[in-house]
mmCIF file of C-alpha atoms in Angstrom:
data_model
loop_
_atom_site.group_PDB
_atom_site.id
_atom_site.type_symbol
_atom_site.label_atom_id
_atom_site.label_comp_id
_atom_site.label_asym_id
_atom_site.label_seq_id
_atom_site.Cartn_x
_atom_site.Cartn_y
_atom_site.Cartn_z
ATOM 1 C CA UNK A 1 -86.183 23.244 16.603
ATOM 2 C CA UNK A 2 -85.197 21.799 19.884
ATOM 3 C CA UNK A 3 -83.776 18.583 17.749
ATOM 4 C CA UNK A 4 -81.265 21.016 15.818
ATOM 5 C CA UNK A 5 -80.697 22.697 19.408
ATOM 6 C CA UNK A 6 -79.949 19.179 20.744
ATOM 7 C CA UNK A 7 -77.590 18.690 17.910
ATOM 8 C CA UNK A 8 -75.444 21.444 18.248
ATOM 9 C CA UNK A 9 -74.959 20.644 21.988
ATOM 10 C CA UNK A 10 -73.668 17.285 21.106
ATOM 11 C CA UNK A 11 -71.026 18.191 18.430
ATOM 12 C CA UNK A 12 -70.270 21.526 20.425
ATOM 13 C CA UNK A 13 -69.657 18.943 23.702
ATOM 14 C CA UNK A 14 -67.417 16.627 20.710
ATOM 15 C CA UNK A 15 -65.397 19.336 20.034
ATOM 16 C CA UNK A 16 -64.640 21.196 23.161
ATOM 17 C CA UNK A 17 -62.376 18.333 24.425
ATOM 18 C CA UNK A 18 -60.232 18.316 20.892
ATOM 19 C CA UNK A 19 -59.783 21.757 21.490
ATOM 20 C CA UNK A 20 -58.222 21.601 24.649
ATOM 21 C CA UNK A 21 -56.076 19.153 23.872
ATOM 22 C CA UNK A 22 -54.910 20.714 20.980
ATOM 23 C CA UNK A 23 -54.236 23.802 22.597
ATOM 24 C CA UNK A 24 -53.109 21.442 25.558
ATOM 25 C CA UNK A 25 -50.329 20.278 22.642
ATOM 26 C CA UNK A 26 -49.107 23.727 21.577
ATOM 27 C CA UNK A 27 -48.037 24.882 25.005
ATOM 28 C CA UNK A 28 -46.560 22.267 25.905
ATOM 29 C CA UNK A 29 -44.505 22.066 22.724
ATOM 30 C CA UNK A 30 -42.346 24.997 23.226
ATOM 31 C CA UNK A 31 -41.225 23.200 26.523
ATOM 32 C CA UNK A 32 -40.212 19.730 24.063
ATOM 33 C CA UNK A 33 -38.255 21.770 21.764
ATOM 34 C CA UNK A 34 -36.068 23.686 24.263
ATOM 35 C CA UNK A 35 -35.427 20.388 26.068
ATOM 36 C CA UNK A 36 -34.712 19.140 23.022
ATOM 37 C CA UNK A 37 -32.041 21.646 22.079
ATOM 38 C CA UNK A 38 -30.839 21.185 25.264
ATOM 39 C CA UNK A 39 -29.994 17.828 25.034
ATOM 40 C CA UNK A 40 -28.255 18.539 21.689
ATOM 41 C CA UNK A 41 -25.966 21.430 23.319
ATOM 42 C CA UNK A 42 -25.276 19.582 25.806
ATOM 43 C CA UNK A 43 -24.560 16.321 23.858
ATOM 44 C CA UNK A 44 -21.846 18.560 21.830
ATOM 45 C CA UNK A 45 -20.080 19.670 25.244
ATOM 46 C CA UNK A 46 -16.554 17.588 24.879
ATOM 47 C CA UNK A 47 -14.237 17.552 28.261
ATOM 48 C CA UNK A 48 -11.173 18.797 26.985
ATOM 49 C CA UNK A 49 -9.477 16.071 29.349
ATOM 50 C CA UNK A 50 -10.692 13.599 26.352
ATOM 51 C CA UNK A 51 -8.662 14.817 23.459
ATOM 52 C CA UNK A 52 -5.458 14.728 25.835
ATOM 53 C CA UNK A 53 -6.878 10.544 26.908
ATOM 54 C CA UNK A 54 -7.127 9.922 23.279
ATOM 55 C CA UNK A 55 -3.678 11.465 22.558
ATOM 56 C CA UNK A 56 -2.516 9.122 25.472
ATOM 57 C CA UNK A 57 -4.264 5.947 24.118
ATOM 58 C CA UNK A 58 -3.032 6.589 21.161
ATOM 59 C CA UNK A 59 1.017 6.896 22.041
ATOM 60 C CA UNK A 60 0.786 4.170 24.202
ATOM 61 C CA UNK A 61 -0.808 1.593 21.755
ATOM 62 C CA UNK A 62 2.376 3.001 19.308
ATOM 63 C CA UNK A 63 4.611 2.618 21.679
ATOM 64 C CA UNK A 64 3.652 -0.675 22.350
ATOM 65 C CA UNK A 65 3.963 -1.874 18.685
ATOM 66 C CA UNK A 66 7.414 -0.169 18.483
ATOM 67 C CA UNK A 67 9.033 -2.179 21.514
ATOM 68 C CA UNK A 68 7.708 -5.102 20.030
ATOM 69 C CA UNK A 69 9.706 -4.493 16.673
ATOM 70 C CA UNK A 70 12.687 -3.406 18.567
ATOM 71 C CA UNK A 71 12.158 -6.363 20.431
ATOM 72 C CA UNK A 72 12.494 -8.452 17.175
ATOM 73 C CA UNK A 73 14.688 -6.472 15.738
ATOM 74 C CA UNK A 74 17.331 -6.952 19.235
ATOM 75 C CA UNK A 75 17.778 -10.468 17.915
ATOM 76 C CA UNK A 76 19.867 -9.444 15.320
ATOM 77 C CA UNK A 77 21.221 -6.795 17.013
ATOM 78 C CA UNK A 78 19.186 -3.477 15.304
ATOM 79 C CA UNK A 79 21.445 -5.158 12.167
ATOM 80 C CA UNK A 80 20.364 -6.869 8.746
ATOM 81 C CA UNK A 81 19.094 -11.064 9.761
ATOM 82 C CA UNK A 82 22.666 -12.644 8.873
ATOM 83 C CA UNK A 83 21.610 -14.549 5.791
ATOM 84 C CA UNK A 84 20.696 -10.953 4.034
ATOM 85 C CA UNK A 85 23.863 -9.810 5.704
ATOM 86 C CA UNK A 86 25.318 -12.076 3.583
ATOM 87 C CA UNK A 87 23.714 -12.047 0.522
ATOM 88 C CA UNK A 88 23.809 -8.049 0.624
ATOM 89 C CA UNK A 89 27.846 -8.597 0.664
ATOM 90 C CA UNK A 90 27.966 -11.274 -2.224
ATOM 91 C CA UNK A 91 25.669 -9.073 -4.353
ATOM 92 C CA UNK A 92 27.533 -5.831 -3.806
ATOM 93 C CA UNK A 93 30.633 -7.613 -5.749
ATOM 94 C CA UNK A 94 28.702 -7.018 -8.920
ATOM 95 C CA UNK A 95 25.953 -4.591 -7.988
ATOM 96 C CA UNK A 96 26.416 -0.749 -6.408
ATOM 97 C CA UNK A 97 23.350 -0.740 -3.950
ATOM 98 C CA UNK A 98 22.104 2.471 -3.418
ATOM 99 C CA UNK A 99 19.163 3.125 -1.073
ATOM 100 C CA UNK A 100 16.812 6.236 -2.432
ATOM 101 C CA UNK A 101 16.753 8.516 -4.784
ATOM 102 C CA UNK A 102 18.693 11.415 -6.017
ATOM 103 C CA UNK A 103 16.596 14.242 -5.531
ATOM 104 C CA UNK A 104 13.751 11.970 -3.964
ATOM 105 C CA UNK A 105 13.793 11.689 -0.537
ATOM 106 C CA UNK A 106 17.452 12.664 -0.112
ATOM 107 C CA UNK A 107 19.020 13.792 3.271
ATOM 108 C CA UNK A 108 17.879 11.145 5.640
ATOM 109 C CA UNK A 109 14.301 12.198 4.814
ATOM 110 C CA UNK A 110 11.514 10.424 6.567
ATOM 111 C CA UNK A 111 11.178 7.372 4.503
ATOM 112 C CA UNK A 112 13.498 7.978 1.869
ATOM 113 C CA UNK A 113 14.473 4.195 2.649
ATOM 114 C CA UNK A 114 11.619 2.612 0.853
ATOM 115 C CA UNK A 115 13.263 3.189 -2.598
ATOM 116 C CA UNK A 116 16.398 1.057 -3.510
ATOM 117 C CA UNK A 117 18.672 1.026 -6.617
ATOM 118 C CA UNK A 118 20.729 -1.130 -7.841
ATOM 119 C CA UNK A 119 23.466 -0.873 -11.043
ATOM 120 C CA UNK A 120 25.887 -3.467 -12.078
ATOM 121 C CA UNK A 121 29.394 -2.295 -12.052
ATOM 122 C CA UNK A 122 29.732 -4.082 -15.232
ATOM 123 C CA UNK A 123 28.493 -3.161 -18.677
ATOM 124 C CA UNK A 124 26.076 -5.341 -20.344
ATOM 125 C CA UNK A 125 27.267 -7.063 -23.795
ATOM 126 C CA UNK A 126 26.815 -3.973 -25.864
ATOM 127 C CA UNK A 127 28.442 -1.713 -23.494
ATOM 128 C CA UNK A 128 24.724 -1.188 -21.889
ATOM 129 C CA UNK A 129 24.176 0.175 -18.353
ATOM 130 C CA UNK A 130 21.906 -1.971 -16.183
ATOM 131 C CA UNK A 131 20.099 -1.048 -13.419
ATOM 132 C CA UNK A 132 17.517 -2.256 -10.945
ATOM 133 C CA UNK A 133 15.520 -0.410 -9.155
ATOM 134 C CA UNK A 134 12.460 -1.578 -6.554
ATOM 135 C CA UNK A 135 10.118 0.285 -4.147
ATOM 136 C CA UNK A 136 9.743 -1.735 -0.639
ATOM 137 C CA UNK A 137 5.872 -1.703 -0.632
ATOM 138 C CA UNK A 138 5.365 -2.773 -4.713
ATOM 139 C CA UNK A 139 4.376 -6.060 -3.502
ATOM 140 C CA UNK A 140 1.377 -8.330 -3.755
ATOM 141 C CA UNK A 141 -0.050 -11.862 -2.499
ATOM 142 C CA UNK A 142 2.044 -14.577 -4.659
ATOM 143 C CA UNK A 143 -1.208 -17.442 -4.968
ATOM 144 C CA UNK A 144 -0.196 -19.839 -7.348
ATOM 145 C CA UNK A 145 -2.659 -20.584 -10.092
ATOM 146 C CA UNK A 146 -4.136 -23.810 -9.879
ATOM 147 C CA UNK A 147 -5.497 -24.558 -14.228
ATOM 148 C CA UNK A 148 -7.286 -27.621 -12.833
ATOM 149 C CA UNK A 149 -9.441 -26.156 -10.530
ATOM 150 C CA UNK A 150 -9.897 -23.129 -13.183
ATOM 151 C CA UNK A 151 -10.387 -25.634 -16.036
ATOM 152 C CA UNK A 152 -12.940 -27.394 -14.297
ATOM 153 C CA UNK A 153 -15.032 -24.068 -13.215
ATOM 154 C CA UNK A 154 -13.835 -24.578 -9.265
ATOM 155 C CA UNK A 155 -12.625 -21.985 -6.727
ATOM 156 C CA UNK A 156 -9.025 -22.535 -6.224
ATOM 157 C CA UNK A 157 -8.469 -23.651 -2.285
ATOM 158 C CA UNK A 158 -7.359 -21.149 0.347
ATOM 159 C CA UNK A 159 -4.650 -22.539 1.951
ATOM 160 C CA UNK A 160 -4.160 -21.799 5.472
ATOM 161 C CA UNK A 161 -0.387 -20.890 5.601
ATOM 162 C CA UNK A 162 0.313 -17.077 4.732
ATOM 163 C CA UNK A 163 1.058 -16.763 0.967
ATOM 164 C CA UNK A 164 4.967 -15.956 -0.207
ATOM 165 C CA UNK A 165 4.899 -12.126 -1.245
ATOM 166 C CA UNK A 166 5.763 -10.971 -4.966
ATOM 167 C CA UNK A 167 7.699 -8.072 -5.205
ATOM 168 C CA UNK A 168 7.347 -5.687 -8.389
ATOM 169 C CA UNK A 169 10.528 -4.040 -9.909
ATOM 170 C CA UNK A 170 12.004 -2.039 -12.901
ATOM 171 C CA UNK A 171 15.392 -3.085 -15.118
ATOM 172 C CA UNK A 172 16.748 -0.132 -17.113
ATOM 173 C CA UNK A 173 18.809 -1.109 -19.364
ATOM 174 C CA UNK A 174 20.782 2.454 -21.441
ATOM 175 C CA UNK A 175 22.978 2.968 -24.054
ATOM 176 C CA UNK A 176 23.066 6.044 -26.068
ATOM 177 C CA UNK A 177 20.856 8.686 -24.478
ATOM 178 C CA UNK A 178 18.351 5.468 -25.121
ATOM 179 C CA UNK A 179 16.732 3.279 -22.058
ATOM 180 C CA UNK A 180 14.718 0.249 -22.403
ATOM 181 C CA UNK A 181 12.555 -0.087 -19.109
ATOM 182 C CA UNK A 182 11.587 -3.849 -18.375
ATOM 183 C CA UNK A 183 9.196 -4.190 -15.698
ATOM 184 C CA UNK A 184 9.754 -7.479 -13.641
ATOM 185 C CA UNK A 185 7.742 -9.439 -11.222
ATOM 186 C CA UNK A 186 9.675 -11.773 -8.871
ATOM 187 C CA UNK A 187 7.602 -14.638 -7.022
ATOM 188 C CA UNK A 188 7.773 -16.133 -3.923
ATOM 189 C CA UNK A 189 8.863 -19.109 -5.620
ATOM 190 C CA UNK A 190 12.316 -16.439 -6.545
ATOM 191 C CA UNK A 191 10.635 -16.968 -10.206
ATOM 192 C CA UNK A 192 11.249 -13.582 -12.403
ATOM 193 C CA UNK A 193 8.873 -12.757 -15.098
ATOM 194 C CA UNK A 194 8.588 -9.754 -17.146
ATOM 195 C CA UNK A 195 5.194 -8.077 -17.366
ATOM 196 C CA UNK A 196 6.096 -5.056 -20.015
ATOM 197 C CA UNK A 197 8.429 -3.157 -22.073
ATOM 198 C CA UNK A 198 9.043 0.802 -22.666
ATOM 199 C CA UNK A 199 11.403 2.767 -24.490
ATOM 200 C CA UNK A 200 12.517 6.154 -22.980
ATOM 201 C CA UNK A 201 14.973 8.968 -23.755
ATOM 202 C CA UNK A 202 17.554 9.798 -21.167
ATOM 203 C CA UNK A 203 20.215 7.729 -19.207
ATOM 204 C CA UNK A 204 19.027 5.231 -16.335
ATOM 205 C CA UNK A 205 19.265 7.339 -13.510
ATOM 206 C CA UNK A 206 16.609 9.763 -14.972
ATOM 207 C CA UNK A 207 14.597 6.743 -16.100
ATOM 208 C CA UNK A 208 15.142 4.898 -12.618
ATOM 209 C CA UNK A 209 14.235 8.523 -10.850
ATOM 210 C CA UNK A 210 10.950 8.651 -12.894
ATOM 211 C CA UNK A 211 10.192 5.485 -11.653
ATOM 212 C CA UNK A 212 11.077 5.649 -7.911
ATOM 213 C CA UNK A 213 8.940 9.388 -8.380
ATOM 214 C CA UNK A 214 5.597 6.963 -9.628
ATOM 215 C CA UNK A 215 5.152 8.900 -12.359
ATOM 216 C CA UNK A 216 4.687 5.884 -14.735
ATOM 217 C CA UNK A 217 6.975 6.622 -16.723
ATOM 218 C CA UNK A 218 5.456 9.590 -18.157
ATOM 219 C CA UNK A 219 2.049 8.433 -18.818
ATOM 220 C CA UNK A 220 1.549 10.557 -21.775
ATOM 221 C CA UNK A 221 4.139 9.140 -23.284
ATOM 222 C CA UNK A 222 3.521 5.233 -25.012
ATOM 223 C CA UNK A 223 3.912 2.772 -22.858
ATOM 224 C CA UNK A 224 5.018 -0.525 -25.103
ATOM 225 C CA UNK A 225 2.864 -3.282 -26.535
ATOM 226 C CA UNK A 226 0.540 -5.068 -24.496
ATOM 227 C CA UNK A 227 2.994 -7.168 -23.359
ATOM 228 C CA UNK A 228 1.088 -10.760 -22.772
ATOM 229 C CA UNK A 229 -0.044 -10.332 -26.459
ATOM 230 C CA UNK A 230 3.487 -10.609 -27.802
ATOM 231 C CA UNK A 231 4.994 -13.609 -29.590
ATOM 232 C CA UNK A 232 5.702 -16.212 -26.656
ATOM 233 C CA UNK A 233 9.210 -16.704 -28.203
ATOM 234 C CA UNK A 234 9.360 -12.997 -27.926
ATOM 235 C CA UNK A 235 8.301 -12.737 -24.654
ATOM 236 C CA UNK A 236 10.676 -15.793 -23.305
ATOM 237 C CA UNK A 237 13.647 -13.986 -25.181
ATOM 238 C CA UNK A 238 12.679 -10.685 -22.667
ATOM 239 C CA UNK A 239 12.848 -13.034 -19.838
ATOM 240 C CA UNK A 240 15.740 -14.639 -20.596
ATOM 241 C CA UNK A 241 17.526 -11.301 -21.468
ATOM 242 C CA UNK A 242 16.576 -10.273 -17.895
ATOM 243 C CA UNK A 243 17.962 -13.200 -16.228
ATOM 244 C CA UNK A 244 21.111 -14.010 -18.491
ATOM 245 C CA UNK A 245 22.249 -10.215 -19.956
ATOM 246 C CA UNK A 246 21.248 -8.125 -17.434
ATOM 247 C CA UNK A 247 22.489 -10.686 -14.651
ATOM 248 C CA UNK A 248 19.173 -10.725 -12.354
ATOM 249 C CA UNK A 249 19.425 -14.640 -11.323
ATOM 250 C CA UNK A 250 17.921 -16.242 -8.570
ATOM 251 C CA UNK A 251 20.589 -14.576 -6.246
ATOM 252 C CA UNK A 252 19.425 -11.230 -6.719
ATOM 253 C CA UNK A 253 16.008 -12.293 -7.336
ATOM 254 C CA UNK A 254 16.327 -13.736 -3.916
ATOM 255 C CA UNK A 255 18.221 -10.168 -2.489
ATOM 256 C CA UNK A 256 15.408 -7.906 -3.967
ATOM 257 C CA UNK A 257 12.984 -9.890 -2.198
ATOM 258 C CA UNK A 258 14.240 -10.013 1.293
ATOM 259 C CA UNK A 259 15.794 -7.061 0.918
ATOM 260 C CA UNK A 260 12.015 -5.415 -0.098
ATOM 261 C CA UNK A 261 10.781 -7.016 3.156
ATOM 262 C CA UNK A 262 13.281 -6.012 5.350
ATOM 263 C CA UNK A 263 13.455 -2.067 4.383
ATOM 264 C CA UNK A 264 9.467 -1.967 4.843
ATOM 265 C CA UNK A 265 10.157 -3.313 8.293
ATOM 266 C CA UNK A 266 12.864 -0.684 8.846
ATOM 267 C CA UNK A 267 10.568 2.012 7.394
ATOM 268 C CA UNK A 268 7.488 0.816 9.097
ATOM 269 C CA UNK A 269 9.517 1.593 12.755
ATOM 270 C CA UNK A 270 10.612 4.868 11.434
ATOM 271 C CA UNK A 271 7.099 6.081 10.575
ATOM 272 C CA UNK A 272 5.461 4.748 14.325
ATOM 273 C CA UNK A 273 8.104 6.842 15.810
ATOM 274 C CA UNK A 274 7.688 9.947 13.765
ATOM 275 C CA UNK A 275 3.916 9.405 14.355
ATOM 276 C CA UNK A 276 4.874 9.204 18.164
ATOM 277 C CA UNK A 277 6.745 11.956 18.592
ATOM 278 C CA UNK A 278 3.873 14.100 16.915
ATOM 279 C CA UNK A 279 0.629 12.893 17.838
ATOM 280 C CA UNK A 280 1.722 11.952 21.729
#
């Protein structure tokens, strides 16, 4: 009897100390979780003075970049560079350039610049209309294809110098409430290749508008043959149509290139100081 006595002392004496701690644990935990959600509240307090620093931070860094392209630009005068002064003027004897689109970005719109048309004051062959038209940021990384390296399973060489930029555009080409829509790819190299071939109803300002709109030419709609499985001899006779009918040479290969790069430049100004003037 006085061993089971002794017993319960002991685990009693075990347990008292758990006890108090635990109870130790729960008052004091109250205390943890308003400091906690303290912390938090106060964590979420914002100085208002911030929103008007990162306003200011912001401005200024756009500012910044738009003196330095007005800078650039001041070399030329705010005007095209010379040499796509004059190439603009030689290919305006053949082609009415038009920049944007009727009904798209009309009115001196806020980048209503990035579209640009093109039609050739002369009639193709068959009393066709031609007409270009190209969207200032349809442009990719021209990296030539090196078949060695690919032949031989190796990874084709970065080079170090920045890669030419291929520029994406469409040739309409109507006659008869009919258009045929060619879309072109011209290299860095001023090489023109034609990647497909649609036929649409309507006259080529309606075609050229559904284009400049990016509505892919009606996607519902079919969209030509897989162009890359044609014939080759029918796909070369495309190209060469391109080139020799519709009067895209190297010239205006050459225009719709620099001409691409310089509107994005133009538009790329525009739309830092729009940004400015709201965000600032």
């Amino acid at each position: 009897m006085m061993r089971s006595t002794l017993a319960l002392r002991r685990v009693a004496s075990a347990i008292a100390p758990k006890q108090s701690l635990l109870r130790a644990a729960s008052l004091a935990a109250p205390t943890a979780h308003h400091n906690a959600f303290t912390s938090i509240q106060t964590a979420t307090i914002i100085n208002p003075r911030s929103f008007a620093t990162a306003a200011n931070n912001l401005g200024s860094i756009l500012q910044r970049e738009i003196n330095e392209e007005d800078e650039a630009a001041a070399e030329f005068g705010g005007q095209m560079p010379p040499d796509l002064a004059e190439l603009h003027a030689d290919i305006a004897d053949k082609w009415t350039i038009l920049e944007g689109i009727s009904g798209i970005g009309s009115g001196g719109e806020t980048g209503s610049g990035a579209t640009v048309r093109l039609f050739k004051k002369s009639p193709g062959s068959n009393g066709a209309k031609i007409g270009v038209v190209v969207h200032c940021q349809d442009t990719e990384e021209d990296i030539p294809f090196d078949e060695d390296a690919f032949l031989e399973g190796q990874e084709q060489e970065e080079s170090e110098e920045e890669p030419s930029q291929a520029v994406r555009f469409g040739v309409t080409i109507s006659k008869g409430g009919k258009t045929v829509v060619l879309q072109c790819r011209c290299g860095g190299d001023g090489d023109i290749s034609v990647e497909s071939a649609a036929v649409r109803d309507g006259e080529s300002e309606g075609v050229l508008m559904a284009l400049a709109g990016g509505e892919n030419l009606n996607a519902a709609l079919y969209q030509g043959p897989e162009f890359t499985e044609l014939a080759e001899d029918l796909q070369e006779s495309f190209q060469e149509y391109v080139v020799k009918e519709c009067g895209i040479d190297e010239d205006v290969a050459a225009f719709i290139s620099m001409y691409a790069d310089y509107r994005e430049q133009v538009e790329y100004v525009t739309w830092m100081k729009t940004a400015i003037d709201v965000l600032d």
